[in-house]
């Protein structure tokens, strides 16, 4: 059914409420600061919730439900459907795709009041949503969406497509680089999700088992303030908790088996950027663990070509291995992935070219195992993750493939990027390159910075994003640097998301924007209704007395 007059009225009311979230930050002295957590409600969002709950009391039926599009004002391709049933019953929901294989389905738990988030809508068209009760009864809702602000993101060009590589209801989510946008695409390349969170610049997207997601609320990787943090949200944009960190936020959120998260942050005074990690208890907001990488490493060592004193590590990824209680951090500016014993806060090893490290114990570095003609070290890498305790997957950008100490005549000045899987043996300190992809594609797949790499066990394949390929439409070629072009302002930055098994390209979509990361999710893998009763909470921090 189309929106009722009352539904249109509440939609206008809700969209007029702007979510103004005021963040407070504080800094502390010392290398292992302790904080007092300060919590407050997100008042403006509470007004939206109250308006929806008031409408719910009017008693909408399964046959004629309330449908409110974009209730929180930041996800134009979402809706909330609300209705009551006389008895507790589960509800199935199908958001119809242009083709049957692109339907997005959800199974919601039994209830009498149903407040359902609708994800998977197309932009600027009337979408069909089918609701089904346990007894087989159905109800169809028509949801008319508006155009998104950036029409270039409406479709991605699918250049290679192998049937079946997307599982049922799966969407490819993309965090667009240097924007506030999170998007998602189906296997045909059609846009099915578009969100503009409070965040700016870049955000990871982490799916939680409670049906929510973690995104950043403000990325301060290049800022002079410490107001950055992250949020727990649902895909309709409702904030359940926001955490404003003392040293801001950048690049990465990593979930831990205990339910806590590791967050990439900076020094409290932002005097030094991106060399610190904190562990946050999501339930309480407490910071329960803190690592300053400069406490255990020489911040002047490594001879990286991207080194800056204020940003000596440029940590851009974090991953945790429970078996060894180890944390790895991708440190782009020094061309190294660093492993730390979490409990002891000591270095386990450093994965990267040992050349140019003059003040660091050489025993911490790996030596390539014999008979590897194609072995290469990683340079300016991103998204390094544990596959298991001895396998490390990463995207090797190769922004520069040499150290500052490398003689000029010996420098590899080629520009290519690749995803690479290394096997390490910490006992013998040897390393083997087991797989890589991308070098053979040259400049058409070269990304100087944004990128990602993740393993899909069900397909035994890798989702890889080369996020900043640079295309010159005048010459129909890819380039390494727009400054070399006759018309540099016309250069297009494209993101390419690929699914690769071995050397075989199974799927590729080209997006019309720099793309920070991509990840393939069933958005309703952990289906949950919108919780309008629990106020959103804002956590800020002050130094402990």
Short mmCIF file of C-alpha atoms in Angstrom, two decimals:
data_model
loop_
_atom_site.label_atom_id
_atom_site.label_comp_id
_atom_site.label_asym_id
_atom_site.label_seq_id
_atom_site.Cartn_x
_atom_site.Cartn_y
_atom_site.Cartn_z
CA UNK A 1 0.00 0.00 0.00
CA UNK A 2 1.07 3.60 -0.51
CA UNK A 3 1.74 5.92 2.43
CA UNK A 4 -1.41 7.02 4.22
CA UNK A 5 -2.04 10.71 4.89
CA UNK A 6 -1.12 10.12 8.54
CA UNK A 7 2.05 8.27 7.50
CA UNK A 8 3.05 11.12 5.22
CA UNK A 9 2.49 13.53 8.09
CA UNK A 10 4.77 11.64 10.46
CA UNK A 11 7.38 11.24 7.72
CA UNK A 12 7.56 15.01 7.33
CA UNK A 13 7.68 15.42 11.10
CA UNK A 14 10.54 12.98 11.50
CA UNK A 15 12.58 14.29 8.61
CA UNK A 16 12.38 17.75 10.10
CA UNK A 17 14.16 16.60 13.25
CA UNK A 18 17.89 16.94 12.75
CA UNK A 19 20.17 14.71 14.77
CA UNK A 20 22.53 17.18 16.41
CA UNK A 21 25.00 15.19 18.48
CA UNK A 22 27.34 17.25 20.62
CA UNK A 23 30.63 15.54 21.36
CA UNK A 24 32.93 16.26 24.29
CA UNK A 25 36.55 15.15 24.29
CA UNK A 26 39.28 15.20 26.86
CA UNK A 27 42.95 14.30 27.01
CA UNK A 28 45.11 12.78 29.69
CA UNK A 29 48.78 12.85 30.60
CA UNK A 30 51.04 9.81 30.35
CA UNK A 31 51.45 6.77 28.15
CA UNK A 32 48.72 4.59 29.70
CA UNK A 33 45.88 7.01 30.51
CA UNK A 34 42.79 5.98 32.44
CA UNK A 35 39.40 7.52 31.82
CA UNK A 36 36.06 8.07 33.45
CA UNK A 37 33.20 7.20 31.11
CA UNK A 38 30.46 9.82 30.85
CA UNK A 39 27.17 8.71 29.28
CA UNK A 40 24.26 10.84 28.08
CA UNK A 41 21.20 10.24 25.92
CA UNK A 42 20.90 11.28 22.27
CA UNK A 43 17.95 13.59 22.84
CA UNK A 44 17.00 14.49 19.27
CA UNK A 45 16.82 10.84 18.23
CA UNK A 46 14.58 10.17 21.23
CA UNK A 47 12.06 12.60 19.72
CA UNK A 48 11.94 10.55 16.52
CA UNK A 49 11.44 7.36 18.54
CA UNK A 50 8.66 8.97 20.56
CA UNK A 51 6.87 10.06 17.40
CA UNK A 52 7.01 6.53 15.97
CA UNK A 53 5.84 4.97 19.22
CA UNK A 54 2.93 7.40 19.38
CA UNK A 55 1.88 6.32 15.89
CA UNK A 56 2.23 2.67 16.89
CA UNK A 57 -0.38 3.18 19.59
CA UNK A 58 -2.93 3.97 16.88
CA UNK A 59 -2.97 0.27 16.02
CA UNK A 60 -1.86 -0.37 12.43
CA UNK A 61 -2.83 -3.75 11.03
CA UNK A 62 -0.92 -6.35 9.04
CA UNK A 63 -3.17 -5.64 6.07
CA UNK A 64 -2.63 -1.85 6.31
CA UNK A 65 0.72 -1.22 8.03
CA UNK A 66 2.43 2.10 8.66
CA UNK A 67 5.41 2.69 6.38
CA UNK A 68 7.81 5.53 7.20
CA UNK A 69 10.62 6.20 4.75
CA UNK A 70 14.02 7.26 6.14
CA UNK A 71 12.82 8.04 9.67
CA UNK A 72 16.21 9.21 10.96
CA UNK A 73 17.00 11.37 7.96
CA UNK A 74 20.30 9.81 6.90
CA UNK A 75 19.38 6.64 4.94
CA UNK A 76 17.12 7.57 2.01
CA UNK A 77 16.96 3.97 0.78
CA UNK A 78 15.39 2.53 3.91
CA UNK A 79 11.99 2.42 5.58
CA UNK A 80 10.40 1.22 8.80
CA UNK A 81 7.20 -0.84 8.55
CA UNK A 82 5.09 -1.02 11.70
CA UNK A 83 1.99 -3.11 12.49
CA UNK A 84 0.38 -5.25 15.18
CA UNK A 85 -0.90 -8.83 15.15
CA UNK A 86 -3.40 -10.32 17.60
CA UNK A 87 -1.07 -13.19 18.46
CA UNK A 88 2.71 -13.56 18.60
CA UNK A 89 3.96 -14.60 15.19
CA UNK A 90 7.21 -14.45 13.24
CA UNK A 91 7.26 -12.40 10.05
CA UNK A 92 9.09 -13.02 6.80
CA UNK A 93 9.87 -10.03 4.60
CA UNK A 94 11.02 -9.93 0.98
CA UNK A 95 12.23 -6.76 -0.69
CA UNK A 96 11.73 -7.58 -4.33
CA UNK A 97 14.65 -7.20 -6.71
CA UNK A 98 14.57 -6.45 -10.42
CA UNK A 99 15.38 -10.13 -10.83
CA UNK A 100 14.41 -12.96 -8.48
CA UNK A 101 18.03 -13.65 -7.57
CA UNK A 102 18.27 -10.09 -6.25
CA UNK A 103 15.43 -10.39 -3.73
CA UNK A 104 16.51 -9.45 -0.20
CA UNK A 105 14.78 -11.48 2.50
CA UNK A 106 14.58 -11.39 6.29
CA UNK A 107 13.12 -13.59 9.01
CA UNK A 108 12.03 -11.65 12.10
CA UNK A 109 11.27 -13.28 15.48
CA UNK A 110 7.77 -13.73 16.86
CA UNK A 111 6.07 -10.66 18.35
CA UNK A 112 2.72 -8.92 18.47
CA UNK A 113 4.11 -5.47 17.64
CA UNK A 114 6.35 -5.59 14.59
CA UNK A 115 8.77 -2.73 13.84
CA UNK A 116 10.67 -3.90 10.78
CA UNK A 117 13.67 -2.23 9.11
CA UNK A 118 13.42 -2.35 5.33
CA UNK A 119 16.78 -2.60 3.55
CA UNK A 120 17.46 -3.27 -0.13
CA UNK A 121 15.32 -0.58 -1.76
CA UNK A 122 16.09 0.88 -5.18
CA UNK A 123 16.38 4.66 -5.57
CA UNK A 124 13.73 6.80 -7.25
CA UNK A 125 11.18 4.07 -7.85
CA UNK A 126 8.25 2.27 -6.31
CA UNK A 127 9.61 -0.79 -4.50
CA UNK A 128 7.60 -3.86 -3.60
CA UNK A 129 7.90 -5.33 -0.10
CA UNK A 130 6.06 -8.57 0.68
CA UNK A 131 5.26 -9.50 4.30
CA UNK A 132 4.36 -13.07 5.22
CA UNK A 133 3.04 -14.44 8.53
CA UNK A 134 3.56 -17.95 9.88
CA UNK A 135 0.06 -18.96 8.72
CA UNK A 136 0.90 -18.00 5.12
CA UNK A 137 -1.00 -14.71 5.07
CA UNK A 138 0.65 -12.04 2.93
CA UNK A 139 0.54 -8.27 2.69
CA UNK A 140 2.21 -6.15 0.03
CA UNK A 141 3.60 -2.69 0.72
CA UNK A 142 4.64 -0.23 -1.99
CA UNK A 143 7.57 1.97 -0.95
CA UNK A 144 8.31 4.97 -3.15
CA UNK A 145 11.86 6.25 -2.70
CA UNK A 146 13.48 9.49 -3.85
CA UNK A 147 16.66 10.06 -5.82
CA UNK A 148 19.94 9.94 -3.90
CA UNK A 149 22.17 13.06 -3.86
CA UNK A 150 24.93 11.53 -6.03
CA UNK A 151 23.39 9.90 -9.09
CA UNK A 152 26.77 8.59 -10.27
CA UNK A 153 26.49 5.96 -7.53
CA UNK A 154 23.18 4.55 -8.80
CA UNK A 155 24.88 1.73 -10.68
CA UNK A 156 28.23 0.05 -10.83
CA UNK A 157 29.51 -1.43 -14.06
CA UNK A 158 29.61 -5.21 -13.71
CA UNK A 159 32.31 -6.31 -16.13
CA UNK A 160 32.64 -9.96 -15.09
CA UNK A 161 29.88 -12.02 -13.50
CA UNK A 162 29.93 -15.70 -12.62
CA UNK A 163 26.49 -17.08 -11.66
CA UNK A 164 26.06 -17.91 -7.99
CA UNK A 165 28.91 -15.87 -6.54
CA UNK A 166 26.42 -13.79 -4.53
CA UNK A 167 24.62 -15.85 -1.92
CA UNK A 168 20.87 -15.40 -1.31
CA UNK A 169 20.12 -11.81 -0.23
CA UNK A 170 23.79 -10.82 -0.24
CA UNK A 171 24.79 -7.26 -1.10
CA UNK A 172 28.23 -5.83 -1.68
CA UNK A 173 28.62 -2.96 0.79
CA UNK A 174 31.09 -0.22 -0.11
CA UNK A 175 32.41 2.57 2.10
CA UNK A 176 33.03 5.35 -0.37
CA UNK A 177 36.35 7.15 0.12
CA UNK A 178 36.50 10.71 1.44
CA UNK A 179 32.71 10.90 1.78
CA UNK A 180 30.04 10.21 4.37
CA UNK A 181 28.50 7.49 2.20
CA UNK A 182 28.04 3.78 2.71
CA UNK A 183 26.46 2.10 -0.31
CA UNK A 184 25.53 -1.45 -1.29
CA UNK A 185 25.07 -3.14 -4.67
CA UNK A 186 23.47 -6.34 -5.87
CA UNK A 187 24.89 -8.80 -8.38
CA UNK A 188 23.51 -6.74 -11.30
CA UNK A 189 25.36 -3.65 -10.09
CA UNK A 190 22.22 -1.80 -8.94
CA UNK A 191 22.36 0.40 -5.86
CA UNK A 192 20.30 -1.11 -3.02
CA UNK A 193 21.49 0.93 -0.04
CA UNK A 194 22.72 4.46 0.55
CA UNK A 195 23.53 5.98 3.94
CA UNK A 196 25.04 9.27 4.98
CA UNK A 197 26.09 8.76 8.57
CA UNK A 198 27.42 11.58 10.74
CA UNK A 199 30.87 10.35 9.74
CA UNK A 200 33.18 12.16 7.38
CA UNK A 201 36.01 10.79 5.23
CA UNK A 202 36.12 6.98 5.55
CA UNK A 203 34.43 4.32 7.63
CA UNK A 204 34.71 0.58 8.10
CA UNK A 205 31.46 -1.37 8.37
CA UNK A 206 31.29 -4.20 10.91
CA UNK A 207 28.28 -6.51 11.23
CA UNK A 208 27.32 -7.54 14.77
CA UNK A 209 25.37 -10.59 15.91
CA UNK A 210 22.68 -8.41 17.52
CA UNK A 211 21.67 -7.22 14.05
CA UNK A 212 23.47 -3.89 14.36
CA UNK A 213 26.56 -2.47 12.66
CA UNK A 214 29.62 -0.52 13.71
CA UNK A 215 30.59 2.56 11.68
CA UNK A 216 32.66 5.62 12.47
CA UNK A 217 30.96 8.77 13.68
CA UNK A 218 33.82 11.05 12.69
CA UNK A 219 37.18 10.13 11.21
CA UNK A 220 39.93 12.38 12.55
CA UNK A 221 42.85 10.77 10.77
CA UNK A 222 43.90 14.08 9.26
CA UNK A 223 42.18 16.51 11.66
CA UNK A 224 43.52 18.82 14.35
CA UNK A 225 40.83 17.90 16.85
CA UNK A 226 39.92 14.80 18.84
CA UNK A 227 36.18 14.62 18.30
CA UNK A 228 36.24 11.37 16.36
CA UNK A 229 34.61 8.14 17.40
CA UNK A 230 32.39 5.31 16.28
CA UNK A 231 28.76 4.25 16.52
CA UNK A 232 26.61 1.17 16.88
CA UNK A 233 23.72 1.65 14.44
CA UNK A 234 21.09 -0.26 12.55
CA UNK A 235 20.95 0.12 8.79
CA UNK A 236 18.02 2.53 9.09
CA UNK A 237 20.41 4.96 10.75
CA UNK A 238 19.20 4.67 14.34
CA UNK A 239 22.11 5.14 16.77
CA UNK A 240 22.17 2.73 19.72
CA UNK A 241 25.49 3.92 21.11
CA UNK A 242 28.08 6.48 20.10
CA UNK A 243 31.61 6.54 21.50
CA UNK A 244 33.64 9.76 21.22
CA UNK A 245 37.26 8.77 21.88
CA UNK A 246 39.89 10.93 23.61
CA UNK A 247 42.31 10.56 20.70
CA UNK A 248 39.72 10.48 17.95
CA UNK A 249 39.08 7.66 15.49
CA UNK A 250 40.59 6.57 12.20
CA UNK A 251 40.50 3.68 9.76
CA UNK A 252 39.59 0.57 11.75
CA UNK A 253 37.25 -1.23 14.15
CA UNK A 254 38.08 -4.86 14.98
CA UNK A 255 35.71 -7.07 16.96
CA UNK A 256 37.03 -9.37 19.70
CA UNK A 257 35.70 -12.77 20.88
CA UNK A 258 34.72 -11.24 24.25
CA UNK A 259 32.39 -8.75 22.55
CA UNK A 260 34.72 -5.78 22.96
CA UNK A 261 36.28 -3.91 20.04
CA UNK A 262 39.75 -2.68 19.18
CA UNK A 263 39.79 0.86 17.80
CA UNK A 264 42.53 2.69 15.91
CA UNK A 265 43.09 6.07 17.50
CA UNK A 266 45.75 8.74 18.05
CA UNK A 267 47.42 10.52 20.94
CA UNK A 268 44.95 12.48 23.09
CA UNK A 269 46.43 15.82 22.10
CA UNK A 270 46.61 14.77 18.40
CA UNK A 271 50.29 15.74 18.45
CA UNK A 272 51.02 12.33 16.89
CA UNK A 273 48.49 10.58 14.68
CA UNK A 274 47.52 6.97 14.10
CA UNK A 275 49.95 5.06 16.33
CA UNK A 276 47.66 3.90 19.11
CA UNK A 277 44.98 1.25 19.79
CA UNK A 278 42.35 1.12 22.54
CA UNK A 279 39.94 -1.65 23.53
CA UNK A 280 36.39 -0.51 24.29
CA UNK A 281 33.70 -2.44 26.15
CA UNK A 282 30.62 -1.77 24.01
CA UNK A 283 28.21 -2.41 26.87
CA UNK A 284 29.74 0.08 29.31
CA UNK A 285 31.76 2.38 27.07
CA UNK A 286 34.84 1.76 29.23
CA UNK A 287 38.31 1.82 27.70
CA UNK A 288 39.82 -1.37 29.14
CA UNK A 289 43.14 -1.65 27.27
CA UNK A 290 45.47 0.86 25.65
CA UNK A 291 48.56 0.42 23.48
CA UNK A 292 50.82 3.24 22.35
CA UNK A 293 52.94 1.70 19.60
CA UNK A 294 55.70 4.26 20.12
CA UNK A 295 56.24 2.79 23.61
CA UNK A 296 57.50 -0.48 22.13
CA UNK A 297 58.95 0.63 18.77
CA UNK A 298 61.44 3.22 17.58
CA UNK A 299 59.21 5.73 15.83
CA UNK A 300 62.09 6.98 13.68
CA UNK A 301 63.06 3.60 12.24
CA UNK A 302 61.99 1.72 9.12
CA UNK A 303 63.08 4.02 6.28
CA UNK A 304 59.58 4.21 4.81
CA UNK A 305 59.12 6.61 1.91
CA UNK A 306 55.79 7.79 3.35
CA UNK A 307 57.20 8.59 6.79
CA UNK A 308 56.11 11.79 8.53
CA UNK A 309 57.14 12.65 12.07
CA UNK A 310 53.55 13.41 13.07
CA UNK A 311 52.27 10.25 11.38
CA UNK A 312 55.22 7.87 11.63
CA UNK A 313 53.17 4.64 11.59
CA UNK A 314 49.92 5.54 9.80
CA UNK A 315 48.22 2.49 11.29
CA UNK A 316 45.35 1.56 8.98
CA UNK A 317 44.26 -1.94 10.07
CA UNK A 318 43.95 -4.04 13.21
CA UNK A 319 43.32 -7.78 13.52
CA UNK A 320 43.25 -10.12 16.52
CA UNK A 321 44.23 -13.80 16.81
CA UNK A 322 42.70 -15.52 19.84
CA UNK A 323 44.94 -18.60 19.66
CA UNK A 324 48.08 -16.53 20.28
CA UNK A 325 46.43 -13.53 21.99
CA UNK A 326 48.14 -11.36 19.40
CA UNK A 327 47.19 -8.11 17.70
CA UNK A 328 48.55 -7.19 14.28
CA UNK A 329 48.62 -3.61 13.06
CA UNK A 330 49.22 -2.55 9.48
CA UNK A 331 51.63 0.39 9.62
CA UNK A 332 51.57 1.86 6.13
CA UNK A 333 54.19 4.58 6.61
CA UNK A 334 56.88 2.07 7.56
CA UNK A 335 55.81 -0.69 5.11
CA UNK A 336 55.29 -3.16 7.94
CA UNK A 337 52.71 -5.31 9.68
CA UNK A 338 53.54 -5.42 13.38
CA UNK A 339 52.47 -8.20 15.76
CA UNK A 340 52.11 -7.48 19.49
CA UNK A 341 51.51 -9.82 22.41
CA UNK A 342 48.30 -8.29 23.76
CA UNK A 343 48.79 -9.19 27.42
CA UNK A 344 52.49 -8.38 27.63
CA UNK A 345 52.45 -5.44 25.18
CA UNK A 346 55.66 -6.67 23.57
CA UNK A 347 56.64 -7.15 19.94
CA UNK A 348 56.22 -10.64 18.52
CA UNK A 349 57.48 -9.97 15.00
CA UNK A 350 57.54 -7.47 12.13
CA UNK A 351 56.40 -8.49 8.63
CA UNK A 352 58.06 -6.35 5.98
CA UNK A 353 61.30 -5.63 4.20
CA UNK A 354 64.02 -5.54 6.91
CA UNK A 355 66.11 -3.16 4.81
CA UNK A 356 66.58 0.23 6.42
CA UNK A 357 65.71 -0.83 9.98
CA UNK A 358 68.81 0.27 11.84
CA UNK A 359 67.56 0.60 15.44
CA UNK A 360 65.33 -2.49 15.66
CA UNK A 361 66.35 -6.04 16.60
CA UNK A 362 66.89 -7.92 13.33
CA UNK A 363 65.60 -11.13 14.98
CA UNK A 364 62.07 -9.68 14.80
CA UNK A 365 62.04 -9.87 10.98
CA UNK A 366 61.19 -12.81 8.75
CA UNK A 367 63.44 -14.27 6.08
CA UNK A 368 61.85 -15.52 2.84
CA UNK A 369 61.87 -19.31 2.60
CA UNK A 370 63.97 -20.76 -0.20
CA UNK A 371 62.88 -21.29 -3.81
CA UNK A 372 60.36 -18.44 -4.11
CA UNK A 373 61.04 -16.77 -7.42
CA UNK A 374 57.92 -14.62 -7.14
CA UNK A 375 58.31 -13.51 -3.51
CA UNK A 376 57.87 -9.79 -2.86
CA UNK A 377 57.65 -7.72 0.28
CA UNK A 378 54.64 -5.53 1.01
CA UNK A 379 54.82 -1.74 0.72
CA UNK A 380 52.32 0.88 2.00
CA UNK A 381 49.87 -1.97 2.68
CA UNK A 382 46.30 -1.84 4.03
CA UNK A 383 43.76 -4.20 5.61
CA UNK A 384 46.18 -6.79 7.02
CA UNK A 385 44.22 -9.54 8.78
CA UNK A 386 44.82 -12.91 10.40
CA UNK A 387 43.44 -15.77 8.31
CA UNK A 388 44.71 -17.94 11.16
CA UNK A 389 47.71 -17.74 13.48
CA UNK A 390 50.21 -18.29 10.66
CA UNK A 391 48.51 -16.81 7.59
CA UNK A 392 48.30 -13.06 6.99
CA UNK A 393 46.17 -11.58 4.20
CA UNK A 394 46.62 -7.97 3.10
CA UNK A 395 46.31 -5.52 0.25
CA UNK A 396 49.79 -4.50 -0.86
CA UNK A 397 49.38 -1.05 -2.39
CA UNK A 398 52.95 -0.62 -3.57
CA UNK A 399 52.74 3.18 -3.48
CA UNK A 400 56.54 3.07 -3.49
CA UNK A 401 58.26 -0.30 -3.68
CA UNK A 402 61.53 0.59 -2.05
CA UNK A 403 63.02 2.10 1.10
CA UNK A 404 64.62 5.50 1.44
CA UNK A 405 67.90 3.67 2.02
CA UNK A 406 67.65 1.69 -1.23
CA UNK A 407 70.24 2.87 -3.76
CA UNK A 408 68.50 4.73 -6.57
CA UNK A 409 69.76 2.32 -9.22
CA UNK A 410 68.18 -0.63 -7.35
CA UNK A 411 64.75 0.88 -6.70
CA UNK A 412 61.66 -0.81 -8.09
CA UNK A 413 59.78 2.15 -9.53
CA UNK A 414 56.94 0.15 -11.09
CA UNK A 415 53.45 0.98 -9.86
CA UNK A 416 51.17 -2.01 -9.26
CA UNK A 417 49.03 -3.25 -6.41
CA UNK A 418 48.11 -6.75 -5.33
CA UNK A 419 46.35 -8.76 -2.68
CA UNK A 420 48.76 -11.17 -1.06
CA UNK A 421 48.63 -14.09 1.36
CA UNK A 422 51.73 -14.83 3.41
CA UNK A 423 52.39 -17.91 5.54
CA UNK A 424 54.71 -17.25 8.46
CA UNK A 425 56.66 -19.58 10.76
CA UNK A 426 57.45 -17.67 13.98
CA UNK A 427 59.65 -20.55 15.18
CA UNK A 428 62.07 -20.42 12.25
CA UNK A 429 61.18 -16.80 11.37
CA UNK A 430 60.66 -17.70 7.72
CA UNK A 431 57.92 -16.42 5.42
CA UNK A 432 56.31 -17.87 2.28
CA UNK A 433 54.19 -16.05 -0.28
CA UNK A 434 51.34 -18.48 -0.95
CA UNK A 435 49.11 -16.43 -3.25
CA UNK A 436 48.82 -13.01 -4.83
CA UNK A 437 46.60 -11.26 -7.35
CA UNK A 438 46.76 -7.92 -9.12
CA UNK A 439 50.35 -7.32 -10.21
CA UNK A 440 49.62 -8.74 -13.65
CA UNK A 441 46.88 -6.12 -14.19
CA UNK A 442 49.28 -3.19 -13.90
CA UNK A 443 47.99 0.37 -13.68
CA UNK A 444 44.34 -0.56 -14.29
CA UNK A 445 44.39 -2.16 -10.84
CA UNK A 446 46.88 0.10 -9.06
CA UNK A 447 45.54 1.81 -5.94
CA UNK A 448 47.83 4.18 -4.11
CA UNK A 449 45.73 4.08 -0.94
CA UNK A 450 42.07 2.95 -0.48
CA UNK A 451 41.60 -0.84 -0.69
CA UNK A 452 40.61 -4.03 1.12
CA UNK A 453 41.02 -7.80 1.04
CA UNK A 454 38.88 -10.49 2.71
CA UNK A 455 38.48 -14.24 2.40
CA UNK A 456 35.11 -15.87 1.60
CA UNK A 457 35.29 -19.40 2.98
CA UNK A 458 32.04 -20.55 1.36
CA UNK A 459 33.42 -19.77 -2.09
CA UNK A 460 37.11 -20.37 -1.27
CA UNK A 461 37.73 -17.01 -2.89
CA UNK A 462 38.80 -13.48 -2.01
CA UNK A 463 36.84 -10.24 -2.17
CA UNK A 464 39.38 -7.54 -3.05
CA UNK A 465 38.88 -3.83 -3.53
CA UNK A 466 41.33 -1.70 -5.50
CA UNK A 467 39.83 1.59 -4.43
CA UNK A 468 41.67 4.40 -6.22
CA UNK A 469 42.43 3.38 -9.79
CA UNK A 470 42.94 6.51 -11.89
CA UNK A 471 41.46 6.60 -15.37
CA UNK A 472 42.09 9.24 -18.06
CA UNK A 473 39.03 9.39 -20.36
CA UNK A 474 40.92 11.45 -22.95
CA UNK A 475 43.44 8.69 -23.64
CA UNK A 476 41.40 5.70 -22.44
CA UNK A 477 44.26 4.66 -20.17
CA UNK A 478 44.97 4.23 -16.49
CA UNK A 479 47.69 6.38 -14.95
CA UNK A 480 49.72 6.40 -11.77
CA UNK A 481 49.57 10.16 -11.17
CA UNK A 482 46.99 12.66 -12.42
CA UNK A 483 49.61 15.42 -12.30
CA UNK A 484 51.16 13.97 -15.45
CA UNK A 485 47.97 14.42 -17.49
CA UNK A 486 47.19 17.20 -19.94
CA UNK A 487 43.76 17.61 -18.31
CA UNK A 488 44.27 16.46 -14.72
CA UNK A 489 40.89 17.77 -13.55
CA UNK A 490 39.15 15.30 -15.87
CA UNK A 491 40.84 12.27 -14.34
CA UNK A 492 38.33 9.75 -12.92
CA UNK A 493 38.98 7.88 -9.69
CA UNK A 494 37.27 4.49 -9.82
CA UNK A 495 36.87 1.75 -7.24
CA UNK A 496 37.06 -1.87 -8.40
CA UNK A 497 35.64 -4.68 -6.27
CA UNK A 498 36.70 -8.14 -7.42
CA UNK A 499 35.98 -11.70 -6.37
CA UNK A 500 39.00 -13.85 -7.17
CA UNK A 501 39.70 -17.57 -6.79
CA UNK A 502 43.33 -18.40 -7.47
CA UNK A 503 44.09 -16.42 -10.62
CA UNK A 504 40.48 -16.51 -11.86
CA UNK A 505 38.38 -13.35 -11.76
CA UNK A 506 34.82 -14.45 -10.87
CA UNK A 507 33.15 -11.06 -10.52
CA UNK A 508 34.10 -7.41 -10.94
CA UNK A 509 32.14 -4.22 -10.37
CA UNK A 510 33.55 -0.79 -11.17
CA UNK A 511 32.22 2.05 -8.99
CA UNK A 512 32.29 5.73 -9.92
CA UNK A 513 34.06 6.85 -6.76
CA UNK A 514 37.13 6.23 -4.69
CA UNK A 515 36.19 3.24 -2.54
CA UNK A 516 37.69 2.77 0.91
CA UNK A 517 36.60 -0.80 1.52
CA UNK A 518 34.05 -3.35 0.32
CA UNK A 519 32.50 -6.29 2.17
CA UNK A 520 29.82 -8.77 1.09
CA UNK A 521 27.04 -9.18 3.69
CA UNK A 522 23.55 -10.58 3.93
CA UNK A 523 22.19 -7.46 5.65
CA UNK A 524 19.63 -9.55 7.54
CA UNK A 525 21.96 -12.39 8.55
CA UNK A 526 21.16 -11.40 12.13
CA UNK A 527 17.67 -9.93 11.64
CA UNK A 528 16.47 -7.65 14.42
CA UNK A 529 13.54 -5.28 14.73
CA UNK A 530 14.12 -1.56 15.28
CA UNK A 531 14.30 -0.94 19.04
CA UNK A 532 12.46 2.30 19.75
CA UNK A 533 12.32 1.83 23.51
CA UNK A 534 16.03 1.84 24.40
CA UNK A 535 17.45 5.38 24.22
CA UNK A 536 20.61 5.89 22.24
CA UNK A 537 23.62 6.61 24.45
CA UNK A 538 26.55 8.94 23.86
CA UNK A 539 29.77 7.99 25.67
CA UNK A 540 32.47 10.58 26.23
CA UNK A 541 35.59 10.37 28.36
CA UNK A 542 37.33 12.46 30.99
CA UNK A 543 40.66 11.68 32.71
CA UNK A 544 40.20 9.51 35.79
CA UNK A 545 41.00 11.25 39.06
#
